[in-house]
């Protein structure tokens, strides 16, 4: 019977919310246009709120007894829900005795408690992040739920165990399951101790993954004696549980990378939000460039565009321009900080000119293919700490540049087709900088 | 929408008068946000910044006209082996002529295998494309609407089945301009026979005429009369062109809102500039032998399409924004094995060559390649030729397409069709969502890239759509 009534909690609870808000609306109208009828209506609505709130709280209690909900969220929801029932009853009974000021304060308290109860109730049914799940990015950053974002790692090349699972374990499990404390004879420090399991056996059961000890303990109700992490300790959040479950479903591999495992739907979403590859455009700051400078560029044959309409950063195209010349370079220096990409391909750029360009501190992409630049020009690029993409195909650049290129920390792609590089040098480059895109297929 | 009030014509005036409260303020606010305002002061094809940061700057759209079979290319359906030649009857209501009556299922004449590290599916005739499988993002969830070639072609090319609207290439040029003002922003490389629906497939529609696609002829001189006739020097030409332009401008003064006229003036100037640039760009003989071989140029089966792919690369390299390359004849209602087999062979090496070439030149990141027909094909066929000329009918409910470069998720298969390939069932999106996604890859927001015409702000997707997030890296 209790379960049956509990099921009506999500239905009933909306009635006191609506009634209280309606009463508040009438109160506002009443404030400006006093009327006896309104006053009566407010009283009726408040009484109605009190009765329905008590029923909702009672049904809510039944529902919570059924299990499936747990944690601090439930606690807050439960007490604020009871608070709504209690406060609205008191308000209904004592309203006529309150001063005008007292009435407004009582309204404030009632609405605040109602909001808290409602919000945490929503979090219980829809998940903690239900309000911001589909919010625009800027809101998400403000309210991000403390889910740690891993930067500087390309998601597909992250190792699932070391980069995702172990950080969760470290934060929430390792304080009890380490080599000195070893609760339940379980140590979760590394792969070999994971494999050993604890006194209750292996954590992972390949025959019946859903019933694996690890998942079983996590999914037990919070007040269950065997629930992990134990009640009172910091609990796993839903995304962490999802990650652990996904890892086990894939056979609890210790060396597999994210890219090796199949991920879709919610898992893919979590993974995507978890990793943030290094993005220089997020780091580079520059003052907005004056529109007149861009006009000056244009009238001097320099195509300059913002990388997006609202960004201060610029990309410049001088492809195919026979002589670059001092004038253009001096002009570009006006936007030294803002220029992040330059395309010089097929132009007459010289090593000396490139040396000047290399003093632009924020260059991320430089296209120098099909030009006359040589190793000497490449040498001058050494200090460019954001340079990610360098294209020198069809130039005379050769093995001598190898060390200068390896020294470019952020380099992600380097196009060296049709240059004077020897195949040994290319091999050296590959081993020094694995993962560098050299424009080869496969 | 011009903000220069001296240029207001009758319509602008009436529109402003009728909607002066609120609407005018709103539309001028919108105009600041889109790039329209800034274009007016700089010439319609000047390069413009994207609305959002984006990887793709150029597009090579490989259009397989006629409707390639997803089942016999990149979406194998082994279940069809079981039902091969099983006869049945169907009362098709929506597509009666195409799919009702006596029918049988048809298995693929080609075997299929998993290729690349990513293990994506390709049918046996794709030999070279397998080399670049890990660069490709296959999408199986798209659905077209029309079963008829011309309307379906208009739909995928212009976002509207009825034709007369701007093509995707026109919208992108409108949004971003061109990187090389000596060449058209939008170039089309058709077959000798134009696709069904004709030049409407690369029309500028209601956008200013500067944004129309320029077709280059596949045989003979790509652009007729690009070289001045013998005896006419560049100086003579310049003089007469100047006179012509002067007269045209005088005429234009009297008709300031005649955009065909301003496009005509612009076209004369562009043609003059093109005389300098075009002969070099379209001359693929200057490419080294190895590169030509990479594209299959000089080999009978691949020469025609190989040349177009190589030309597409050269055009993009010179800053042309959008190149559409046509391969025709994919409408295999019968003799599927021979017809699709030959066509696949004709595009296989050239496309693989194109991807390899763009990749080594560092251009693939910035160039979005799209491969698609106007719809997919059915798993079954109407009984004909007594059951020996196996083929497939048109199928708008399922189709195959893929993307490479330009910020898509390489080496992935996104979405799925049902067991027989009759209908898309996972990550299902209508064509308008594809259009929104393609614009998004170029940093353009379909809802902001609008043009005021016929009393409302029109957009490629017609009325908005969703970005297919799954295909974006």
mmCIF file of N, CA, C and O in Angstrom, chain A residues 156 272 279 281-282 291 294-295 298 303-310 315 317 319 341 343 345 365 367 369-370 389 391 393-394 413 415-417 437-442, chain B residues 33-35 38 42 47-54 57-58 117 131-132 134-135 179-180 291 317-319 355-357 359-363 365-366 409 412 448 472-473:
data_model
loop_
_atom_site.group_PDB
_atom_site.id
_atom_site.type_symbol
_atom_site.label_atom_id
_atom_site.label_comp_id
_atom_site.label_asym_id
_atom_site.label_seq_id
_atom_site.Cartn_x
_atom_site.Cartn_y
_atom_site.Cartn_z
ATOM 1 N N UNK A 156 40.958 10.196 -27.803
ATOM 2 C CA UNK A 156 41.108 8.841 -28.300
ATOM 3 C C UNK A 156 42.382 8.159 -27.822
ATOM 4 O O UNK A 156 42.457 6.945 -27.760
ATOM 5 N N UNK A 272 33.374 13.082 -24.200
ATOM 6 C CA UNK A 272 33.648 14.322 -24.913
ATOM 7 C C UNK A 272 33.804 15.495 -23.952
ATOM 8 O O UNK A 272 34.642 16.365 -24.154
ATOM 9 N N UNK A 279 43.840 23.731 -26.568
ATOM 10 C CA UNK A 279 43.337 24.602 -27.616
ATOM 11 C C UNK A 279 43.974 25.979 -27.472
ATOM 12 O O UNK A 279 43.601 26.761 -26.613
ATOM 13 N N UNK A 281 43.670 28.593 -29.043
ATOM 14 C CA UNK A 281 42.785 29.747 -29.221
ATOM 15 C C UNK A 281 42.050 30.121 -27.937
ATOM 16 O O UNK A 281 41.511 31.207 -27.807
ATOM 17 N N UNK A 282 41.992 29.161 -26.996
ATOM 18 C CA UNK A 282 41.379 29.466 -25.708
ATOM 19 C C UNK A 282 42.363 30.201 -24.800
ATOM 20 O O UNK A 282 41.982 30.844 -23.834
ATOM 21 N N UNK A 291 39.274 48.281 -36.645
ATOM 22 C CA UNK A 291 38.788 48.009 -38.006
ATOM 23 C C UNK A 291 39.614 48.758 -39.053
ATOM 24 O O UNK A 291 39.814 48.270 -40.160
ATOM 25 N N UNK A 294 42.476 46.783 -40.306
ATOM 26 C CA UNK A 294 42.077 45.783 -41.300
ATOM 27 C C UNK A 294 41.849 46.424 -42.673
ATOM 28 O O UNK A 294 42.200 45.845 -43.698
ATOM 29 N N UNK A 295 41.280 47.625 -42.657
ATOM 30 C CA UNK A 295 41.096 48.333 -43.928
ATOM 31 C C UNK A 295 42.433 48.638 -44.578
ATOM 32 O O UNK A 295 42.590 48.528 -45.787
ATOM 33 N N UNK A 298 43.724 45.599 -46.138
ATOM 34 C CA UNK A 298 43.008 45.311 -47.377
ATOM 35 C C UNK A 298 43.527 46.168 -48.516
ATOM 36 O O UNK A 298 43.786 45.670 -49.601
ATOM 37 N N UNK A 303 44.973 39.973 -47.291
ATOM 38 C CA UNK A 303 43.657 39.498 -46.872
ATOM 39 C C UNK A 303 43.741 39.091 -45.410
ATOM 40 O O UNK A 303 44.503 38.199 -45.057
ATOM 41 N N UNK A 304 43.001 39.770 -44.561
ATOM 42 C CA UNK A 304 43.005 39.420 -43.135
ATOM 43 C C UNK A 304 41.575 39.226 -42.665
ATOM 44 O O UNK A 304 40.713 40.060 -42.915
ATOM 45 N N UNK A 305 41.338 38.116 -42.031
ATOM 46 C CA UNK A 305 39.999 37.813 -41.532
ATOM 47 C C UNK A 305 40.068 37.455 -40.067
ATOM 48 O O UNK A 305 41.073 36.915 -39.600
ATOM 49 N N UNK A 306 38.998 37.733 -39.349
ATOM 50 C CA UNK A 306 38.909 37.248 -37.974
ATOM 51 C C UNK A 306 38.666 35.743 -38.033
ATOM 52 O O UNK A 306 37.971 35.264 -38.919
ATOM 53 N N UNK A 307 39.206 35.000 -37.060
ATOM 54 C CA UNK A 307 38.974 33.552 -37.101
ATOM 55 C C UNK A 307 37.516 33.234 -36.806
ATOM 56 O O UNK A 307 37.015 32.191 -37.178
ATOM 57 N N UNK A 308 36.838 34.103 -36.102
ATOM 58 C CA UNK A 308 35.378 34.065 -36.075
ATOM 59 C C UNK A 308 34.940 35.498 -35.847
ATOM 60 O O UNK A 308 35.728 36.324 -35.400
ATOM 61 N N UNK A 309 33.676 35.787 -36.148
ATOM 62 C CA UNK A 309 33.263 37.188 -36.166
ATOM 63 C C UNK A 309 33.515 37.928 -34.862
ATOM 64 O O UNK A 309 33.737 39.125 -34.855
ATOM 65 N N UNK A 310 33.496 37.186 -33.739
ATOM 66 C CA UNK A 310 33.635 37.894 -32.466
ATOM 67 C C UNK A 310 35.044 37.815 -31.909
ATOM 68 O O UNK A 310 35.330 38.353 -30.854
ATOM 69 N N UNK A 315 43.472 35.680 -39.135
ATOM 70 C CA UNK A 315 44.257 34.885 -40.059
ATOM 71 C C UNK A 315 44.509 35.708 -41.313
ATOM 72 O O UNK A 315 43.661 36.468 -41.757
ATOM 73 N N UNK A 317 46.046 35.895 -45.308
ATOM 74 C CA UNK A 317 46.358 35.110 -46.502
ATOM 75 C C UNK A 317 47.167 35.958 -47.474
ATOM 76 O O UNK A 317 46.740 37.022 -47.907
ATOM 77 N N UNK A 319 48.821 34.109 -49.992
ATOM 78 C CA UNK A 319 49.155 33.038 -50.932
ATOM 79 C C UNK A 319 49.357 33.609 -52.323
ATOM 80 O O UNK A 319 48.592 34.449 -52.772
ATOM 81 N N UNK A 341 47.266 32.819 -37.765
ATOM 82 C CA UNK A 341 47.502 31.955 -38.933
ATOM 83 C C UNK A 341 47.956 32.818 -40.090
ATOM 84 O O UNK A 341 47.397 33.880 -40.317
ATOM 85 N N UNK A 343 48.959 32.253 -44.271
ATOM 86 C CA UNK A 343 49.136 31.390 -45.432
ATOM 87 C C UNK A 343 50.010 32.127 -46.448
ATOM 88 O O UNK A 343 49.581 33.088 -47.068
ATOM 89 N N UNK A 345 51.548 30.321 -48.906
ATOM 90 C CA UNK A 345 51.907 29.320 -49.912
ATOM 91 C C UNK A 345 51.998 29.903 -51.323
ATOM 92 O O UNK A 345 51.219 30.779 -51.698
ATOM 93 N N UNK A 365 49.329 28.523 -36.860
ATOM 94 C CA UNK A 365 49.413 27.828 -38.136
ATOM 95 C C UNK A 365 50.186 28.667 -39.147
ATOM 96 O O UNK A 365 49.920 29.849 -39.306
ATOM 97 N N UNK A 367 51.628 28.394 -43.117
ATOM 98 C CA UNK A 367 51.706 27.651 -44.377
ATOM 99 C C UNK A 367 52.791 28.257 -45.241
ATOM 100 O O UNK A 367 52.683 29.404 -45.676
ATOM 101 N N UNK A 369 54.281 26.272 -47.784
ATOM 102 C CA UNK A 369 54.549 25.335 -48.871
ATOM 103 C C UNK A 369 54.676 26.039 -50.220
ATOM 104 O O UNK A 369 54.160 27.127 -50.419
ATOM 105 N N UNK A 370 55.407 25.373 -51.097
ATOM 106 C CA UNK A 370 55.675 25.886 -52.450
ATOM 107 C C UNK A 370 56.309 27.276 -52.423
ATOM 108 O O UNK A 370 55.941 28.158 -53.190
ATOM 109 N N UNK A 389 50.533 23.824 -36.520
ATOM 110 C CA UNK A 389 50.467 23.311 -37.887
ATOM 111 C C UNK A 389 51.484 24.041 -38.767
ATOM 112 O O UNK A 389 51.441 25.256 -38.881
ATOM 113 N N UNK A 391 53.261 23.834 -42.613
ATOM 114 C CA UNK A 391 53.241 23.200 -43.922
ATOM 115 C C UNK A 391 54.441 23.686 -44.725
ATOM 116 O O UNK A 391 54.543 24.874 -45.037
ATOM 117 N N UNK A 393 55.551 21.626 -47.480
ATOM 118 C CA UNK A 393 55.688 20.713 -48.626
ATOM 119 C C UNK A 393 56.172 21.471 -49.863
ATOM 120 O O UNK A 393 55.933 22.666 -50.024
ATOM 121 N N UNK A 394 56.902 20.739 -50.697
ATOM 122 C CA UNK A 394 57.461 21.317 -51.923
ATOM 123 C C UNK A 394 58.348 22.536 -51.642
ATOM 124 O O UNK A 394 58.204 23.581 -52.285
ATOM 125 N N UNK A 413 50.810 18.931 -36.641
ATOM 126 C CA UNK A 413 50.921 18.450 -38.017
ATOM 127 C C UNK A 413 52.057 19.172 -38.726
ATOM 128 O O UNK A 413 52.291 20.360 -38.515
ATOM 129 N N UNK A 415 53.709 19.084 -42.655
ATOM 130 C CA UNK A 415 53.612 18.523 -44.007
ATOM 131 C C UNK A 415 54.923 18.683 -44.725
ATOM 132 O O UNK A 415 55.362 19.792 -45.006
ATOM 133 N N UNK A 416 55.576 17.537 -44.967
ATOM 134 C CA UNK A 416 56.944 17.555 -45.511
ATOM 135 C C UNK A 416 57.042 16.805 -46.832
ATOM 136 O O UNK A 416 58.128 16.516 -47.303
ATOM 137 N N UNK A 417 55.879 16.525 -47.446
ATOM 138 C CA UNK A 417 55.910 15.834 -48.729
ATOM 139 C C UNK A 417 56.697 16.671 -49.747
ATOM 140 O O UNK A 417 56.629 17.905 -49.732
ATOM 141 N N UNK A 437 51.149 14.381 -37.154
ATOM 142 C CA UNK A 437 50.538 14.121 -38.459
ATOM 143 C C UNK A 437 51.481 14.607 -39.550
ATOM 144 O O UNK A 437 51.748 15.792 -39.668
ATOM 145 N N UNK A 438 51.997 13.651 -40.326
ATOM 146 C CA UNK A 438 52.940 14.021 -41.377
ATOM 147 C C UNK A 438 52.290 14.013 -42.756
ATOM 148 O O UNK A 438 52.964 14.006 -43.776
ATOM 149 N N UNK A 439 50.965 13.962 -42.764
ATOM 150 C CA UNK A 439 50.258 14.004 -44.037
ATOM 151 C C UNK A 439 50.283 12.696 -44.781
ATOM 152 O O UNK A 439 49.965 12.636 -45.961
ATOM 153 N N UNK A 440 50.702 11.643 -44.064
ATOM 154 C CA UNK A 440 50.681 10.335 -44.709
ATOM 155 C C UNK A 440 49.337 9.693 -44.420
ATOM 156 O O UNK A 440 48.764 9.868 -43.360
ATOM 157 N N UNK A 441 48.880 8.916 -45.386
ATOM 158 C CA UNK A 441 47.633 8.203 -45.168
ATOM 159 C C UNK A 441 47.952 6.943 -44.392
ATOM 160 O O UNK A 441 48.923 6.260 -44.698
ATOM 161 N N UNK A 442 47.170 6.650 -43.378
ATOM 162 C CA UNK A 442 47.333 5.497 -42.468
ATOM 163 C C UNK A 442 48.446 5.665 -41.446
ATOM 164 O O UNK A 442 49.399 6.354 -41.642
ATOM 165 N N UNK B 33 24.298 41.258 -37.176
ATOM 166 C CA UNK B 33 24.808 39.963 -36.794
ATOM 167 C C UNK B 33 25.215 39.125 -38.009
ATOM 168 O O UNK B 33 26.232 38.474 -38.008
ATOM 169 N N UNK B 34 24.402 39.146 -39.036
ATOM 170 C CA UNK B 34 24.806 38.427 -40.239
ATOM 171 C C UNK B 34 25.834 39.280 -40.946
ATOM 172 O O UNK B 34 26.108 40.409 -40.544
ATOM 173 N N UNK B 35 26.381 38.730 -42.031
ATOM 174 C CA UNK B 35 27.464 39.471 -42.650
ATOM 175 C C UNK B 35 26.974 40.400 -43.743
ATOM 176 O O UNK B 35 27.763 41.024 -44.420
ATOM 177 N N UNK B 38 28.247 44.125 -43.776
ATOM 178 C CA UNK B 38 29.647 44.363 -44.096
ATOM 179 C C UNK B 38 29.969 44.075 -45.565
ATOM 180 O O UNK B 38 30.863 44.650 -46.135
ATOM 181 N N UNK B 42 32.076 46.154 -49.338
ATOM 182 C CA UNK B 42 33.338 45.574 -49.799
ATOM 183 C C UNK B 42 33.280 44.765 -51.077
ATOM 184 O O UNK B 42 34.254 44.169 -51.467
ATOM 185 N N UNK B 47 36.355 38.071 -49.174
ATOM 186 C CA UNK B 47 36.308 37.067 -48.114
ATOM 187 C C UNK B 47 35.749 37.657 -46.824
ATOM 188 O O UNK B 47 35.996 38.813 -46.502
ATOM 189 N N UNK B 48 34.975 36.866 -46.110
ATOM 190 C CA UNK B 48 34.394 37.316 -44.846
ATOM 191 C C UNK B 48 34.734 36.315 -43.748
ATOM 192 O O UNK B 48 34.954 35.133 -44.024
ATOM 193 N N UNK B 49 34.763 36.796 -42.521
ATOM 194 C CA UNK B 49 35.049 35.917 -41.393
ATOM 195 C C UNK B 49 33.865 34.994 -41.150
ATOM 196 O O UNK B 49 32.721 35.404 -41.303
ATOM 197 N N UNK B 50 34.161 33.763 -40.731
ATOM 198 C CA UNK B 50 33.054 32.867 -40.384
ATOM 199 C C UNK B 50 32.371 33.347 -39.106
ATOM 200 O O UNK B 50 32.964 34.081 -38.316
ATOM 201 N N UNK B 51 31.113 32.950 -38.916
ATOM 202 C CA UNK B 51 30.403 33.364 -37.706
ATOM 203 C C UNK B 51 31.003 32.698 -36.478
ATOM 204 O O UNK B 51 31.082 33.281 -35.419
ATOM 205 N N UNK B 52 31.371 31.419 -36.652
ATOM 206 C CA UNK B 52 31.987 30.680 -35.543
ATOM 207 C C UNK B 52 33.320 30.134 -36.037
ATOM 208 O O UNK B 52 33.534 30.004 -37.237
ATOM 209 N N UNK B 53 34.177 29.790 -35.115
ATOM 210 C CA UNK B 53 35.442 29.175 -35.498
ATOM 211 C C UNK B 53 35.150 27.858 -36.202
ATOM 212 O O UNK B 53 34.316 27.085 -35.756
ATOM 213 N N UNK B 54 35.852 27.603 -37.276
ATOM 214 C CA UNK B 54 35.570 26.376 -38.015
ATOM 215 C C UNK B 54 36.818 25.901 -38.722
ATOM 216 O O UNK B 54 37.727 26.674 -38.974
ATOM 217 N N UNK B 57 37.279 25.329 -44.885
ATOM 218 C CA UNK B 57 37.305 26.585 -45.634
ATOM 219 C C UNK B 57 36.865 26.348 -47.068
ATOM 220 O O UNK B 57 36.421 27.262 -47.738
ATOM 221 N N UNK B 58 37.090 25.118 -47.530
ATOM 222 C CA UNK B 58 36.778 24.791 -48.919
ATOM 223 C C UNK B 58 35.956 23.520 -48.944
ATOM 224 O O UNK B 58 36.048 22.689 -48.050
ATOM 225 N N UNK B 117 42.071 0.706 -40.315
ATOM 226 C CA UNK B 117 42.158 0.386 -38.883
ATOM 227 C C UNK B 117 40.796 0.491 -38.234
ATOM 228 O O UNK B 117 40.490 -0.185 -37.264
ATOM 229 N N UNK B 131 42.517 2.401 -49.024
ATOM 230 C CA UNK B 131 43.751 2.985 -48.465
ATOM 231 C C UNK B 131 43.464 4.176 -47.556
ATOM 232 O O UNK B 131 44.252 4.496 -46.673
ATOM 233 N N UNK B 132 42.393 4.880 -47.854
ATOM 234 C CA UNK B 132 42.119 6.118 -47.117
ATOM 235 C C UNK B 132 40.882 5.988 -46.221
ATOM 236 O O UNK B 132 40.317 6.980 -45.772
ATOM 237 N N UNK B 134 40.411 5.311 -43.239
ATOM 238 C CA UNK B 134 40.456 5.913 -41.903
ATOM 239 C C UNK B 134 40.331 7.437 -41.917
ATOM 240 O O UNK B 134 40.312 8.082 -40.880
ATOM 241 N N UNK B 135 40.275 8.007 -43.119
ATOM 242 C CA UNK B 135 40.070 9.458 -43.219
ATOM 243 C C UNK B 135 38.597 9.799 -43.387
ATOM 244 O O UNK B 135 38.222 10.969 -43.401
ATOM 245 N N UNK B 179 38.397 33.229 -51.607
ATOM 246 C CA UNK B 179 39.771 33.543 -51.217
ATOM 247 C C UNK B 179 40.574 34.035 -52.418
ATOM 248 O O UNK B 179 41.701 34.456 -52.275
ATOM 249 N N UNK B 180 40.017 33.899 -53.597
ATOM 250 C CA UNK B 180 40.749 34.339 -54.786
ATOM 251 C C UNK B 180 39.784 35.054 -55.709
ATOM 252 O O UNK B 180 38.951 34.433 -56.367
ATOM 253 N N UNK B 291 51.631 12.430 -59.958
ATOM 254 C CA UNK B 291 50.375 12.963 -59.441
ATOM 255 C C UNK B 291 49.223 12.578 -60.343
ATOM 256 O O UNK B 291 48.168 12.156 -59.884
ATOM 257 N N UNK B 317 43.098 24.758 -54.230
ATOM 258 C CA UNK B 317 44.432 25.249 -53.873
ATOM 259 C C UNK B 317 44.579 26.736 -54.201
ATOM 260 O O UNK B 317 45.251 27.482 -53.511
ATOM 261 N N UNK B 318 43.883 27.161 -55.271
ATOM 262 C CA UNK B 318 43.947 28.569 -55.666
ATOM 263 C C UNK B 318 42.934 29.421 -54.913
ATOM 264 O O UNK B 318 42.834 30.614 -55.169
ATOM 265 N N UNK B 319 42.140 28.815 -54.042
ATOM 266 C CA UNK B 319 41.232 29.615 -53.228
ATOM 267 C C UNK B 319 39.779 29.589 -53.643
ATOM 268 O O UNK B 319 38.981 30.371 -53.135
ATOM 269 N N UNK B 355 42.067 12.307 -51.971
ATOM 270 C CA UNK B 355 42.234 12.372 -50.516
ATOM 271 C C UNK B 355 43.719 12.301 -50.147
ATOM 272 O O UNK B 355 44.210 13.072 -49.325
ATOM 273 N N UNK B 356 44.449 11.384 -50.809
ATOM 274 C CA UNK B 356 45.887 11.271 -50.515
ATOM 275 C C UNK B 356 46.614 12.569 -50.848
ATOM 276 O O UNK B 356 47.482 13.021 -50.108
ATOM 277 N N UNK B 357 46.261 13.144 -51.979
ATOM 278 C CA UNK B 357 46.947 14.354 -52.437
ATOM 279 C C UNK B 357 46.657 15.532 -51.495
ATOM 280 O O UNK B 357 47.568 16.275 -51.102
ATOM 281 N N UNK B 359 45.800 15.310 -48.450
ATOM 282 C CA UNK B 359 46.399 14.995 -47.153
ATOM 283 C C UNK B 359 47.880 15.375 -47.127
ATOM 284 O O UNK B 359 48.352 16.054 -46.221
ATOM 285 N N UNK B 360 48.625 14.960 -48.134
ATOM 286 C CA UNK B 360 50.069 15.211 -48.104
ATOM 287 C C UNK B 360 50.383 16.697 -48.296
ATOM 288 O O UNK B 360 51.414 17.186 -47.865
ATOM 289 N N UNK B 361 49.456 17.395 -48.930
ATOM 290 C CA UNK B 361 49.655 18.835 -49.111
ATOM 291 C C UNK B 361 49.153 19.634 -47.914
ATOM 292 O O UNK B 361 49.157 20.868 -47.942
ATOM 293 N N UNK B 362 48.648 18.930 -46.918
ATOM 294 C CA UNK B 362 48.163 19.627 -45.731
ATOM 295 C C UNK B 362 46.877 20.379 -45.976
ATOM 296 O O UNK B 362 46.544 21.329 -45.268
ATOM 297 N N UNK B 363 46.131 19.969 -47.000
ATOM 298 C CA UNK B 363 44.896 20.688 -47.338
ATOM 299 C C UNK B 363 43.645 19.985 -46.831
ATOM 300 O O UNK B 363 42.549 20.557 -46.871
ATOM 301 N N UNK B 365 42.593 19.060 -43.884
ATOM 302 C CA UNK B 365 41.960 19.650 -42.702
ATOM 303 C C UNK B 365 41.008 20.785 -43.055
ATOM 304 O O UNK B 365 39.989 20.978 -42.407
ATOM 305 N N UNK B 366 41.392 21.543 -44.069
ATOM 306 C CA UNK B 366 40.613 22.735 -44.417
ATOM 307 C C UNK B 366 39.618 22.479 -45.536
ATOM 308 O O UNK B 366 38.824 23.342 -45.872
ATOM 309 N N UNK B 409 34.498 13.569 -38.140
ATOM 310 C CA UNK B 409 35.055 12.491 -37.335
ATOM 311 C C UNK B 409 35.578 11.388 -38.248
ATOM 312 O O UNK B 409 34.815 10.546 -38.732
ATOM 313 N N UNK B 412 34.935 6.777 -38.832
ATOM 314 C CA UNK B 412 33.752 6.394 -38.053
ATOM 315 C C UNK B 412 32.586 6.092 -38.981
ATOM 316 O O UNK B 412 32.490 6.636 -40.070
ATOM 317 N N UNK B 448 21.280 32.270 -39.140
ATOM 318 C CA UNK B 448 21.744 33.651 -39.311
ATOM 319 C C UNK B 448 22.131 33.943 -40.754
ATOM 320 O O UNK B 448 22.201 35.098 -41.161
ATOM 321 N N UNK B 472 30.648 15.416 -36.336
ATOM 322 C CA UNK B 472 31.641 16.466 -36.147
ATOM 323 C C UNK B 472 32.709 16.014 -35.162
ATOM 324 O O UNK B 472 32.394 15.484 -34.100
ATOM 325 N N UNK B 473 33.973 16.201 -35.546
ATOM 326 C CA UNK B 473 35.073 15.719 -34.697
ATOM 327 C C UNK B 473 35.142 16.533 -33.407
ATOM 328 O O UNK B 473 34.815 17.707 -33.386
#
